[in-house]
PDB file of C-alpha atoms in Angstrom:
ATOM      1  CA  MET A   1      24.064  35.307  14.287  1.00  0.00           C
ATOM      2  CA  LYS A   2      22.533  34.549  17.607  1.00  0.00           C
ATOM      3  CA  VAL A   3      22.602  30.818  18.373  1.00  0.00           C
ATOM      4  CA  PRO A   4      20.690  30.099  21.622  1.00  0.00           C
ATOM      5  CA  PHE A   5      23.264  27.913  22.859  1.00  0.00           C
ATOM      6  CA  GLU A   6      22.720  29.199  26.488  1.00  0.00           C
ATOM      7  CA  LYS A   7      19.264  27.692  26.257  1.00  0.00           C
ATOM      8  CA  LEU A   8      20.488  24.296  25.892  1.00  0.00           C
ATOM      9  CA  ASP A   9      20.456  22.514  29.346  1.00  0.00           C
ATOM     10  CA  LYS A  10      23.816  21.804  30.795  1.00  0.00           C
ATOM     11  CA  ALA A  11      22.611  18.757  32.237  1.00  0.00           C
ATOM     12  CA  PHE A  12      21.635  17.060  29.208  1.00  0.00           C
ATOM     13  CA  GLU A  13      25.152  17.982  27.500  1.00  0.00           C
ATOM     14  CA  ASN A  14      25.964  14.309  28.059  1.00  0.00           C
ATOM     15  CA  ARG A  15      24.026  11.976  25.653  1.00  0.00           C
ATOM     16  CA  LEU A  16      23.421   9.411  28.024  1.00  0.00           C
ATOM     17  CA  ARG A  17      21.723  11.580  30.538  1.00  0.00           C
ATOM     18  CA  LEU A  18      19.462  13.063  27.595  1.00  0.00           C
ATOM     19  CA  GLN A  19      18.796   9.322  26.659  1.00  0.00           C
ATOM     20  CA  ILE A  20      17.651   8.498  30.299  1.00  0.00           C
ATOM     21  CA  MET A  21      15.318  11.522  30.217  1.00  0.00           C
ATOM     22  CA  SER A  22      13.609  10.403  26.821  1.00  0.00           C
ATOM     23  CA  VAL A  23      12.937   7.038  28.259  1.00  0.00           C
ATOM     24  CA  LEU A  24      11.537   8.631  31.614  1.00  0.00           C
ATOM     25  CA  MET A  25       9.460  10.972  29.547  1.00  0.00           C
ATOM     26  CA  VAL A  26       7.290   8.238  28.044  1.00  0.00           C
ATOM     27  CA  ASN A  27       7.400   5.739  30.865  1.00  0.00           C
ATOM     28  CA  ASP A  28       6.037   6.360  34.318  1.00  0.00           C
ATOM     29  CA  ARG A  29       8.949   4.514  36.010  1.00  0.00           C
ATOM     30  CA  TYR A  30      11.845   2.362  34.576  1.00  0.00           C
ATOM     31  CA  ASP A  31      13.946   0.329  36.624  1.00  0.00           C
ATOM     32  CA  PHE A  32      17.999   0.466  36.743  1.00  0.00           C
ATOM     33  CA  ASN A  33      18.424  -2.879  34.891  1.00  0.00           C
ATOM     34  CA  SER A  34      16.029  -2.455  32.181  1.00  0.00           C
ATOM     35  CA  LEU A  35      17.623   1.100  31.636  1.00  0.00           C
ATOM     36  CA  LYS A  36      21.027  -0.578  31.503  1.00  0.00           C
ATOM     37  CA  GLU A  37      20.070  -3.036  28.734  1.00  0.00           C
ATOM     38  CA  LEU A  38      18.252  -0.680  26.849  1.00  0.00           C
ATOM     39  CA  LEU A  39      20.917   2.040  26.745  1.00  0.00           C
ATOM     40  CA  ASP A  40      23.520  -0.760  26.382  1.00  0.00           C
ATOM     41  CA  THR A  41      25.854   0.828  29.076  1.00  0.00           C
ATOM     42  CA  THR A  42      27.876  -0.228  32.273  1.00  0.00           C
ATOM     43  CA  ASP A  43      26.663  -0.185  35.849  1.00  0.00           C
ATOM     44  CA  GLY A  44      28.954   2.680  36.796  1.00  0.00           C
ATOM     45  CA  ASN A  45      28.343   4.753  33.882  1.00  0.00           C
ATOM     46  CA  LEU A  46      24.692   4.701  34.203  1.00  0.00           C
ATOM     47  CA  ALA A  47      24.679   5.142  38.002  1.00  0.00           C
ATOM     48  CA  SER A  48      26.604   8.303  37.852  1.00  0.00           C
ATOM     49  CA  HIS A  49      24.675   9.900  35.389  1.00  0.00           C
ATOM     50  CA  LEU A  50      21.497   8.938  37.104  1.00  0.00           C
ATOM     51  CA  LYS A  51      23.082  10.551  40.318  1.00  0.00           C
ATOM     52  CA  ALA A  52      23.683  13.637  38.393  1.00  0.00           C
ATOM     53  CA  LEU A  53      20.204  13.962  37.144  1.00  0.00           C
ATOM     54  CA  GLU A  54      19.054  13.164  40.712  1.00  0.00           C
ATOM     55  CA  LYS A  55      21.219  16.139  41.905  1.00  0.00           C
ATOM     56  CA  GLU A  56      19.413  18.414  39.414  1.00  0.00           C
ATOM     57  CA  GLU A  57      15.968  17.159  40.780  1.00  0.00           C
ATOM     58  CA  TYR A  58      15.175  15.988  37.350  1.00  0.00           C
ATOM     59  CA  ILE A  59      14.315  12.596  38.487  1.00  0.00           C
ATOM     60  CA  ILE A  60      13.493  10.798  41.783  1.00  0.00           C
ATOM     61  CA  VAL A  61      14.581   7.334  42.863  1.00  0.00           C
ATOM     62  CA  HIS A  62      12.186   4.521  44.359  1.00  0.00           C
ATOM     63  CA  LYS A  63      13.991   1.992  46.072  1.00  0.00           C
ATOM     64  CA  SER A  64      12.196  -1.213  46.873  1.00  0.00           C
ATOM     65  CA  PHE A  65      12.868  -4.896  47.233  1.00  0.00           C
ATOM     66  CA  LEU A  66      11.591  -7.649  45.015  1.00  0.00           C
ATOM     67  CA  GLY A  67      11.998 -10.642  47.369  1.00  0.00           C
ATOM     68  CA  ARG A  68      15.606 -10.166  48.314  1.00  0.00           C
ATOM     69  CA  LYS A  69      16.813  -8.366  45.493  1.00  0.00           C
ATOM     70  CA  PRO A  70      17.194  -4.547  45.548  1.00  0.00           C
ATOM     71  CA  ASN A  71      14.996  -2.962  42.694  1.00  0.00           C
ATOM     72  CA  THR A  72      15.722   0.614  41.853  1.00  0.00           C
ATOM     73  CA  ASN A  73      13.197   2.572  39.924  1.00  0.00           C
ATOM     74  CA  TYR A  74      13.402   5.907  38.319  1.00  0.00           C
ATOM     75  CA  GLU A  75      10.894   8.606  37.554  1.00  0.00           C
ATOM     76  CA  ALA A  76      10.882  11.985  36.078  1.00  0.00           C
ATOM     77  CA  THR A  77      10.014  15.126  37.878  1.00  0.00           C
ATOM     78  CA  GLU A  78       7.758  17.734  36.576  1.00  0.00           C
ATOM     79  CA  LYS A  79      11.000  19.951  36.728  1.00  0.00           C
ATOM     80  CA  GLY A  80      12.873  17.589  34.727  1.00  0.00           C
ATOM     81  CA  LYS A  81      10.103  17.200  32.213  1.00  0.00           C
ATOM     82  CA  ALA A  82       9.850  20.839  31.800  1.00  0.00           C
ATOM     83  CA  ALA A  83      13.601  20.916  31.242  1.00  0.00           C
ATOM     84  CA  PHE A  84      13.709  18.318  28.775  1.00  0.00           C
ATOM     85  CA  ARG A  85      11.146  19.958  26.828  1.00  0.00           C
ATOM     86  CA  LEU A  86      12.869  23.386  26.962  1.00  0.00           C
ATOM     87  CA  HIS A  87      16.101  21.677  25.634  1.00  0.00           C
ATOM     88  CA  LEU A  88      14.172  19.984  22.876  1.00  0.00           C
ATOM     89  CA  ASP A  89      12.750  23.238  21.869  1.00  0.00           C
ATOM     90  CA  ALA A  90      16.317  24.813  22.054  1.00  0.00           C
ATOM     91  CA  LEU A  91      17.680  22.134  19.905  1.00  0.00           C
ATOM     92  CA  GLU A  92      14.850  22.603  17.229  1.00  0.00           C
ATOM     93  CA  LYS A  93      15.518  26.422  17.212  1.00  0.00           C
ATOM     94  CA  LEU A  94      19.113  25.541  16.597  1.00  0.00           C
ATOM     95  CA  ILE A  95      18.349  23.575  13.428  1.00  0.00           C
ATOM     96  CA  LYS A  96      16.060  26.179  12.359  1.00  0.00           C
ATOM     97  CA  GLN A  97      18.756  28.878  12.637  1.00  0.00           C
ATOM     98  CA  GLN A  98      21.261  26.853  10.837  1.00  0.00           C
ATOM     99  CA  LYS A  99      18.924  26.228   7.915  1.00  0.00           C
ATOM    100  CA  ILE A 100      18.668  30.125   7.431  1.00  0.00           C
ATOM    101  CA  ASN A 101      22.343  30.691   7.730  1.00  0.00           C
TER     102      ASN A 101
ATOM    103  CA  MET B   1      26.992  21.608  17.594  1.00  0.00           C
ATOM    104  CA  GLU B   2      26.599  20.649  14.073  1.00  0.00           C
ATOM    105  CA  GLU B   3      23.321  20.079  12.654  1.00  0.00           C
ATOM    106  CA  LYS B   4      23.916  16.558  11.837  1.00  0.00           C
ATOM    107  CA  GLU B   5      24.695  15.914  15.409  1.00  0.00           C
ATOM    108  CA  ILE B   6      21.616  17.641  16.547  1.00  0.00           C
ATOM    109  CA  HIS B   7      19.377  15.334  14.138  1.00  0.00           C
ATOM    110  CA  ASP B   8      21.181  12.197  15.418  1.00  0.00           C
ATOM    111  CA  GLU B   9      20.451  13.252  18.874  1.00  0.00           C
ATOM    112  CA  LEU B  10      16.799  13.678  18.036  1.00  0.00           C
ATOM    113  CA  ALA B  11      16.658  10.497  16.111  1.00  0.00           C
ATOM    114  CA  SER B  12      18.132   8.607  19.025  1.00  0.00           C
ATOM    115  CA  ILE B  13      15.452  10.141  21.413  1.00  0.00           C
ATOM    116  CA  ARG B  14      12.609   9.321  19.272  1.00  0.00           C
ATOM    117  CA  SER B  15      13.945   5.638  18.846  1.00  0.00           C
ATOM    118  CA  LEU B  16      14.442   5.176  22.463  1.00  0.00           C
ATOM    119  CA  MET B  17      11.045   6.555  23.367  1.00  0.00           C
ATOM    120  CA  GLU B  18       9.473   4.058  20.951  1.00  0.00           C
ATOM    121  CA  ARG B  19      11.853   1.110  22.101  1.00  0.00           C
ATOM    122  CA  SER B  20      11.187   1.753  25.778  1.00  0.00           C
ATOM    123  CA  SER B  21       7.604   2.257  25.577  1.00  0.00           C
ATOM    124  CA  LYS B  22       6.293  -0.057  23.007  1.00  0.00           C
ATOM    125  CA  PHE B  23       7.173  -3.660  22.330  1.00  0.00           C
ATOM    126  CA  ILE B  24       7.845  -3.595  18.648  1.00  0.00           C
ATOM    127  CA  SER B  25       9.194  -6.970  18.178  1.00  0.00           C
ATOM    128  CA  LEU B  26       5.730  -8.701  17.619  1.00  0.00           C
ATOM    129  CA  SER B  27       6.056 -10.865  14.486  1.00  0.00           C
ATOM    130  CA  GLY B  28       3.463 -10.468  11.647  1.00  0.00           C
ATOM    131  CA  LEU B  29       4.622 -13.926  10.221  1.00  0.00           C
ATOM    132  CA  SER B  30       3.092 -15.609  13.645  1.00  0.00           C
ATOM    133  CA  GLY B  31      -0.186 -13.749  13.060  1.00  0.00           C
ATOM    134  CA  ILE B  32      -0.526 -15.171   9.562  1.00  0.00           C
ATOM    135  CA  LEU B  33       0.271 -18.752  10.961  1.00  0.00           C
ATOM    136  CA  ALA B  34      -1.933 -18.511  13.951  1.00  0.00           C
ATOM    137  CA  GLY B  35      -4.584 -17.541  11.379  1.00  0.00           C
ATOM    138  CA  VAL B  36      -3.891 -20.781   9.254  1.00  0.00           C
ATOM    139  CA  TYR B  37      -3.843 -22.940  12.444  1.00  0.00           C
ATOM    140  CA  ALA B  38      -7.413 -21.332  13.400  1.00  0.00           C
ATOM    141  CA  LEU B  39      -8.852 -22.125   9.890  1.00  0.00           C
ATOM    142  CA  ILE B  40      -7.799 -25.764   9.916  1.00  0.00           C
ATOM    143  CA  GLY B  41      -9.049 -26.138  13.508  1.00  0.00           C
ATOM    144  CA  ALA B  42     -12.465 -24.803  12.375  1.00  0.00           C
ATOM    145  CA  ALA B  43     -12.448 -26.882   9.462  1.00  0.00           C
ATOM    146  CA  VAL B  44     -11.957 -30.071  11.578  1.00  0.00           C
ATOM    147  CA  ALA B  45     -14.623 -28.777  14.181  1.00  0.00           C
ATOM    148  CA  TYR B  46     -17.020 -28.254  11.241  1.00  0.00           C
ATOM    149  CA  LYS B  47     -16.580 -31.464   9.759  1.00  0.00           C
ATOM    150  CA  TYR B  48     -16.891 -33.095  13.087  1.00  0.00           C
ATOM    151  CA  ILE B  49     -20.283 -31.442  13.995  1.00  0.00           C
ATOM    152  CA  TYR B  50     -21.776 -31.741  10.756  1.00  0.00           C
ATOM    153  CA  THR B  51     -21.033 -35.498  10.219  1.00  0.00           C
ATOM    154  CA  LYS B  52     -21.597 -36.859  13.579  1.00  0.00           C
ATOM    155  CA  VAL B  53     -24.601 -35.050  14.200  1.00  0.00           C
ATOM    156  CA  SER B  54     -27.150 -36.446  12.009  1.00  0.00           C
ATOM    157  CA  GLU B  55     -30.318 -34.890  13.230  1.00  0.00           C
ATOM    158  CA  ILE B  56     -30.685 -30.874  13.438  1.00  0.00           C
ATOM    159  CA  PRO B  57     -33.551 -30.144  15.558  1.00  0.00           C
ATOM    160  CA  ALA B  58     -36.467 -28.111  13.752  1.00  0.00           C
ATOM    161  CA  ASP B  59     -36.498 -25.153  16.388  1.00  0.00           C
ATOM    162  CA  ILE B  60     -33.101 -24.728  16.054  1.00  0.00           C
ATOM    163  CA  ASN B  61     -32.956 -20.838  16.471  1.00  0.00           C
ATOM    164  CA  HIS B  62     -34.038 -21.337  20.163  1.00  0.00           C
ATOM    165  CA  ILE B  63     -31.610 -23.659  21.384  1.00  0.00           C
ATOM    166  CA  PRO B  64     -27.982 -23.391  22.164  1.00  0.00           C
ATOM    167  CA  THR B  65     -25.629 -25.582  20.106  1.00  0.00           C
ATOM    168  CA  LYS B  66     -25.909 -27.960  22.869  1.00  0.00           C
ATOM    169  CA  ALA B  67     -29.140 -29.312  20.853  1.00  0.00           C
ATOM    170  CA  PHE B  68     -26.740 -30.386  18.123  1.00  0.00           C
ATOM    171  CA  PHE B  69     -25.717 -33.335  20.308  1.00  0.00           C
ATOM    172  CA  TYR B  70     -27.500 -36.143  21.720  1.00  0.00           C
ATOM    173  CA  ASP B  71     -26.839 -36.313  25.356  1.00  0.00           C
ATOM    174  CA  SER B  72     -24.582 -39.498  25.063  1.00  0.00           C
ATOM    175  CA  ASP B  73     -22.546 -37.727  22.521  1.00  0.00           C
ATOM    176  CA  ILE B  74     -22.159 -34.479  24.288  1.00  0.00           C
ATOM    177  CA  ASN B  75     -19.015 -35.574  26.351  1.00  0.00           C
ATOM    178  CA  THR B  76     -17.247 -37.105  23.498  1.00  0.00           C
ATOM    179  CA  ALA B  77     -17.928 -33.901  21.396  1.00  0.00           C
ATOM    180  CA  ILE B  78     -16.861 -31.588  24.026  1.00  0.00           C
ATOM    181  CA  LEU B  79     -13.769 -33.374  24.762  1.00  0.00           C
ATOM    182  CA  PHE B  80     -13.001 -33.631  20.912  1.00  0.00           C
ATOM    183  CA  LEU B  81     -13.639 -29.958  20.300  1.00  0.00           C
ATOM    184  CA  SER B  82     -11.811 -28.951  23.263  1.00  0.00           C
ATOM    185  CA  VAL B  83      -8.622 -30.920  22.221  1.00  0.00           C
ATOM    186  CA  VAL B  84      -8.953 -29.315  19.082  1.00  0.00           C
ATOM    187  CA  ALA B  85      -9.055 -26.024  20.309  1.00  0.00           C
ATOM    188  CA  LEU B  86      -6.258 -26.582  22.803  1.00  0.00           C
ATOM    189  CA  ILE B  87      -4.050 -27.766  19.977  1.00  0.00           C
ATOM    190  CA  VAL B  88      -4.911 -24.455  17.869  1.00  0.00           C
ATOM    191  CA  LEU B  89      -4.203 -22.495  20.987  1.00  0.00           C
ATOM    192  CA  ILE B  90      -0.645 -24.093  21.900  1.00  0.00           C
ATOM    193  CA  ALA B  91       0.497 -24.202  18.209  1.00  0.00           C
ATOM    194  CA  SER B  92      -0.496 -20.485  17.921  1.00  0.00           C
ATOM    195  CA  ILE B  93       1.168 -19.485  21.211  1.00  0.00           C
ATOM    196  CA  GLY B  94       4.177 -21.541  20.370  1.00  0.00           C
ATOM    197  CA  THR B  95       4.883 -20.207  16.963  1.00  0.00           C
ATOM    198  CA  GLY B  96       4.090 -16.634  18.302  1.00  0.00           C
ATOM    199  CA  ILE B  97       6.712 -16.833  21.125  1.00  0.00           C
ATOM    200  CA  PHE B  98       9.497 -18.477  18.763  1.00  0.00           C
ATOM    201  CA  LEU B  99       9.022 -16.049  15.855  1.00  0.00           C
ATOM    202  CA  THR B 100       8.824 -13.131  18.436  1.00  0.00           C
ATOM    203  CA  MET B 101      11.737 -14.102  20.027  1.00  0.00           C
ATOM    204  CA  ARG B 102      13.681 -14.378  16.694  1.00  0.00           C
ATOM    205  CA  LYS B 103      12.528 -10.928  15.819  1.00  0.00           C
ATOM    206  CA  ALA B 104      13.515  -9.525  19.259  1.00  0.00           C
ATOM    207  CA  LYS B 105      16.845 -10.863  18.668  1.00  0.00           C
ATOM    208  CA  GLN B 106      17.032  -9.041  15.235  1.00  0.00           C
ATOM    209  CA  LYS B 107      15.784  -5.871  16.902  1.00  0.00           C
ATOM    210  CA  ALA B 108      18.109  -5.986  19.790  1.00  0.00           C
ATOM    211  CA  GLN B 109      15.145  -5.702  22.099  1.00  0.00           C
ATOM    212  CA  PRO B 110      14.899  -7.592  25.235  1.00  0.00           C
ATOM    213  CA  ILE B 111      11.909 -10.200  25.161  1.00  0.00           C
ATOM    214  CA  LEU B 112      11.236  -9.694  28.884  1.00  0.00           C
ATOM    215  CA  SER B 113      11.335  -5.971  29.355  1.00  0.00           C
ATOM    216  CA  SER B 114       9.092  -3.909  31.747  1.00  0.00           C
ATOM    217  CA  THR B 115       7.285  -3.122  28.391  1.00  0.00           C
ATOM    218  CA  SER B 116       6.694  -6.454  27.339  1.00  0.00           C
ATOM    219  CA  ARG B 117       5.491  -7.506  30.969  1.00  0.00           C
ATOM    220  CA  THR B 118       3.055  -4.608  30.837  1.00  0.00           C
ATOM    221  CA  LEU B 119       1.635  -5.793  27.469  1.00  0.00           C
ATOM    222  CA  LEU B 120       1.241  -9.298  28.766  1.00  0.00           C
ATOM    223  CA  PHE B 121      -0.483  -8.196  31.816  1.00  0.00           C
ATOM    224  CA  HIS B 122      -2.980  -6.082  30.101  1.00  0.00           C
ATOM    225  CA  MET B 123      -3.707  -8.997  27.731  1.00  0.00           C
ATOM    226  CA  ALA B 124      -3.932 -11.572  30.454  1.00  0.00           C
ATOM    227  CA  ILE B 125      -6.753  -9.778  32.695  1.00  0.00           C
ATOM    228  CA  PRO B 126      -9.449  -9.819  29.835  1.00  0.00           C
ATOM    229  CA  LEU B 127      -8.234 -13.205  28.627  1.00  0.00           C
ATOM    230  CA  ILE B 128      -8.299 -15.087  31.756  1.00  0.00           C
ATOM    231  CA  THR B 129     -11.618 -13.222  32.627  1.00  0.00           C
ATOM    232  CA  GLY B 130     -13.271 -14.227  29.462  1.00  0.00           C
ATOM    233  CA  GLY B 131     -11.891 -17.866  29.605  1.00  0.00           C
ATOM    234  CA  ILE B 132     -13.354 -18.423  33.104  1.00  0.00           C
ATOM    235  CA  PHE B 133     -16.348 -16.813  32.003  1.00  0.00           C
ATOM    236  CA  ILE B 134     -16.770 -19.165  29.064  1.00  0.00           C
ATOM    237  CA  LEU B 135     -15.923 -22.278  31.060  1.00  0.00           C
ATOM    238  CA  ILE B 136     -18.785 -21.385  33.663  1.00  0.00           C
ATOM    239  CA  PHE B 137     -21.099 -21.070  30.714  1.00  0.00           C
ATOM    240  CA  ILE B 138     -19.955 -24.371  28.873  1.00  0.00           C
ATOM    241  CA  ASN B 139     -20.360 -25.994  32.300  1.00  0.00           C
ATOM    242  CA  ASN B 140     -24.099 -24.919  32.222  1.00  0.00           C
ATOM    243  CA  GLY B 141     -24.658 -26.231  28.597  1.00  0.00           C
ATOM    244  CA  TYR B 142     -24.514 -22.504  26.716  1.00  0.00           C
ATOM    245  CA  PHE B 143     -22.073 -23.607  23.921  1.00  0.00           C
ATOM    246  CA  GLY B 144     -23.688 -21.055  21.823  1.00  0.00           C
ATOM    247  CA  ILE B 145     -21.733 -18.230  23.710  1.00  0.00           C
ATOM    248  CA  VAL B 146     -18.324 -19.540  23.179  1.00  0.00           C
ATOM    249  CA  ALA B 147     -17.576 -17.997  19.874  1.00  0.00           C
ATOM    250  CA  PRO B 148     -18.956 -14.455  20.353  1.00  0.00           C
ATOM    251  CA  THR B 149     -17.482 -14.406  23.869  1.00  0.00           C
ATOM    252  CA  SER B 150     -14.235 -15.560  23.090  1.00  0.00           C
ATOM    253  CA  LEU B 151     -14.219 -13.007  20.173  1.00  0.00           C
ATOM    254  CA  ILE B 152     -15.179 -10.311  22.379  1.00  0.00           C
ATOM    255  CA  PHE B 153     -12.792 -10.802  25.193  1.00  0.00           C
ATOM    256  CA  TYR B 154     -10.006 -11.369  22.810  1.00  0.00           C
ATOM    257  CA  GLY B 155     -10.723  -8.210  21.093  1.00  0.00           C
ATOM    258  CA  LEU B 156     -10.845  -6.218  24.471  1.00  0.00           C
ATOM    259  CA  ALA B 157      -7.370  -7.783  25.325  1.00  0.00           C
ATOM    260  CA  LEU B 158      -5.884  -6.435  22.020  1.00  0.00           C
ATOM    261  CA  VAL B 159      -7.496  -3.043  22.471  1.00  0.00           C
ATOM    262  CA  GLY B 160      -6.284  -2.877  25.718  1.00  0.00           C
ATOM    263  CA  ALA B 161      -2.740  -3.957  24.910  1.00  0.00           C
ATOM    264  CA  SER B 162      -2.556  -1.892  21.759  1.00  0.00           C
ATOM    265  CA  SER B 163      -0.817   1.309  23.659  1.00  0.00           C
ATOM    266  CA  PHE B 164       2.199  -0.874  24.205  1.00  0.00           C
ATOM    267  CA  THR B 165       3.005  -2.224  20.912  1.00  0.00           C
ATOM    268  CA  PHE B 166       2.163  -1.271  17.397  1.00  0.00           C
ATOM    269  CA  SER B 167      -1.363   0.756  16.930  1.00  0.00           C
ATOM    270  CA  THR B 168      -2.385  -1.560  14.194  1.00  0.00           C
ATOM    271  CA  VAL B 169      -3.326  -4.226  16.862  1.00  0.00           C
ATOM    272  CA  LYS B 170      -6.054  -1.662  18.216  1.00  0.00           C
ATOM    273  CA  TYR B 171      -7.846  -2.129  14.794  1.00  0.00           C
ATOM    274  CA  LEU B 172      -7.603  -5.862  14.943  1.00  0.00           C
ATOM    275  CA  GLY B 173      -9.087  -5.979  18.379  1.00  0.00           C
ATOM    276  CA  LEU B 174     -12.032  -3.493  17.423  1.00  0.00           C
ATOM    277  CA  CYS B 175     -12.618  -5.735  14.258  1.00  0.00           C
ATOM    278  CA  GLU B 176     -12.675  -8.819  16.583  1.00  0.00           C
ATOM    279  CA  ILE B 177     -15.336  -7.111  19.038  1.00  0.00           C
ATOM    280  CA  ALA B 178     -17.473  -6.070  16.200  1.00  0.00           C
ATOM    281  CA  LEU B 179     -17.342  -9.679  14.808  1.00  0.00           C
ATOM    282  CA  GLY B 180     -18.188 -11.001  18.245  1.00  0.00           C
ATOM    283  CA  LEU B 181     -21.241  -8.909  18.846  1.00  0.00           C
ATOM    284  CA  ILE B 182     -22.384  -9.987  15.340  1.00  0.00           C
ATOM    285  CA  ALA B 183     -21.901 -13.598  16.319  1.00  0.00           C
ATOM    286  CA  ALA B 184     -23.894 -12.993  19.450  1.00  0.00           C
ATOM    287  CA  CYS B 185     -26.833 -12.018  17.204  1.00  0.00           C
ATOM    288  CA  LEU B 186     -26.366 -15.196  15.128  1.00  0.00           C
ATOM    289  CA  PRO B 187     -25.471 -17.921  17.458  1.00  0.00           C
ATOM    290  CA  ILE B 188     -25.936 -20.781  14.914  1.00  0.00           C
ATOM    291  CA  ASP B 189     -23.298 -19.395  12.716  1.00  0.00           C
ATOM    292  CA  GLY B 190     -20.705 -19.258  15.770  1.00  0.00           C
ATOM    293  CA  LEU B 191     -18.116 -21.418  14.235  1.00  0.00           C
ATOM    294  CA  LEU B 192     -18.336 -19.510  10.992  1.00  0.00           C
ATOM    295  CA  PHE B 193     -17.639 -16.185  12.921  1.00  0.00           C
ATOM    296  CA  TRP B 194     -14.890 -17.914  15.075  1.00  0.00           C
ATOM    297  CA  ALA B 195     -13.089 -19.060  11.930  1.00  0.00           C
ATOM    298  CA  ILE B 196     -13.446 -15.415  10.302  1.00  0.00           C
ATOM    299  CA  GLY B 197     -12.261 -13.741  13.559  1.00  0.00           C
ATOM    300  CA  PHE B 198      -9.373 -16.088  14.490  1.00  0.00           C
ATOM    301  CA  GLY B 199      -8.480 -17.129  11.130  1.00  0.00           C
ATOM    302  CA  VAL B 200      -9.001 -14.672   8.432  1.00  0.00           C
ATOM    303  CA  LEU B 201      -8.531 -11.459  10.493  1.00  0.00           C
ATOM    304  CA  HIS B 202      -5.117 -12.906  11.826  1.00  0.00           C
ATOM    305  CA  ILE B 203      -4.131 -13.581   8.248  1.00  0.00           C
ATOM    306  CA  ILE B 204      -5.020 -10.151   6.928  1.00  0.00           C
ATOM    307  CA  TYR B 205      -3.366  -8.418  10.243  1.00  0.00           C
ATOM    308  CA  GLY B 206      -0.392 -10.883   9.996  1.00  0.00           C
ATOM    309  CA  SER B 207       0.002  -9.955   6.283  1.00  0.00           C
ATOM    310  CA  LEU B 208      -0.180  -6.133   6.805  1.00  0.00           C
ATOM    311  CA  MET B 209       2.287  -6.514   9.578  1.00  0.00           C
ATOM    312  CA  TYR B 210       4.563  -8.671   7.856  1.00  0.00           C
ATOM    313  CA  PHE B 211       4.857  -6.290   4.782  1.00  0.00           C
ATOM    314  CA  LYS B 212       5.001  -3.251   6.907  1.00  0.00           C
ATOM    315  CA  TYR B 213       7.492  -4.012   9.630  1.00  0.00           C
ATOM    316  CA  ASP B 214       9.066  -7.574   9.185  1.00  0.00           C
ATOM    317  CA  ARG B 215      10.883  -7.107   6.049  1.00  0.00           C
TER     318      ARG B 215
END
C-alpha cells in the first residue's frame, strides 16, 4: 500500500492554517479581525499561524491604516494557491486509496 | 490520517469558503413580509388614485400618470403616495434587518463582516443611482417611469449582489428586470407591475428561501 502522505503539504498540517488558506482562496483579501471572528480563535494563535504561512510565501500581508486603527489584510499568493490545490488533491487521493483498501 | 478526519477537514474547508465569501444569513421570512407590505401599500395607492381622480383623460396612452391628477391635486397626491412608499420601504428594511440579525445569530455569522459590507456596497450603487434618477424624473413630471425604473434598478442591484449571497437572489433580480421592461412598455399599468414585482415576487422568493434555508 502506497499512501501519498509525502504529498500532503507540511505547512497545512495545522488545521487553522488550512482554514486560513481556504478563506483566502475565495476572497481577494481578508482582514485580521474578520479572520479571527470567522475562525473563532485568539489573536496570538492566529498571528503565529499567519506568520508561518507568510514565511512559506503562501500569503502576503498588506498593512494600512483605517483612520488611526491599523488594518492588516492578507492575500493568498499564486504559490500558496497552487500549494493549497495540491494539498486538496492529495487529500482526495488519500480518500480514494482508503476506499480501495 | 483517518478517512473520517479527512472528510471533516474537507467539510470544514467547504463551509469556511461559503461562510467567508457569501452572506448566508438573509432571511426568507423577511422577503415574504416585505412582499405583504408592498401589496398593502399598492392597494392603498390604488384606492387613492382611482377614488380621488374622477376623470381620466381620453388620450390616456400619450400622457404620463401626471394626467391623472388635476394640477391642484398633484402636490397632495405626490405627498400621499410618497408617504405610503416611504412607510413600505421603512417597514421592509426594518423587518429585513431584524430578521436577518436574528438569523445571523443562529448561524453564528457576524452581521457586519467584510462579506455583508461588500453585499451592501454592490446593492447600494444601483439603488442610489436609480433613486436619484427617479427623483429627477418625478421632479419633471414623468410619474410613469417610477414603476418600471424602480423595478429595473432594484433588479440590477439584486443581480449585482447575488454573487455575495444565495444564488436564488440572481433569479429574483432577473425577474424584476424583465418585469420592469414590460412595465416600461405599459406605463398605464405601472402600479400593477409594481405590485407584482415588489409584492408577489418577494412573497414567492421569500417562501422558496424560507422552506429551503430558514428551517
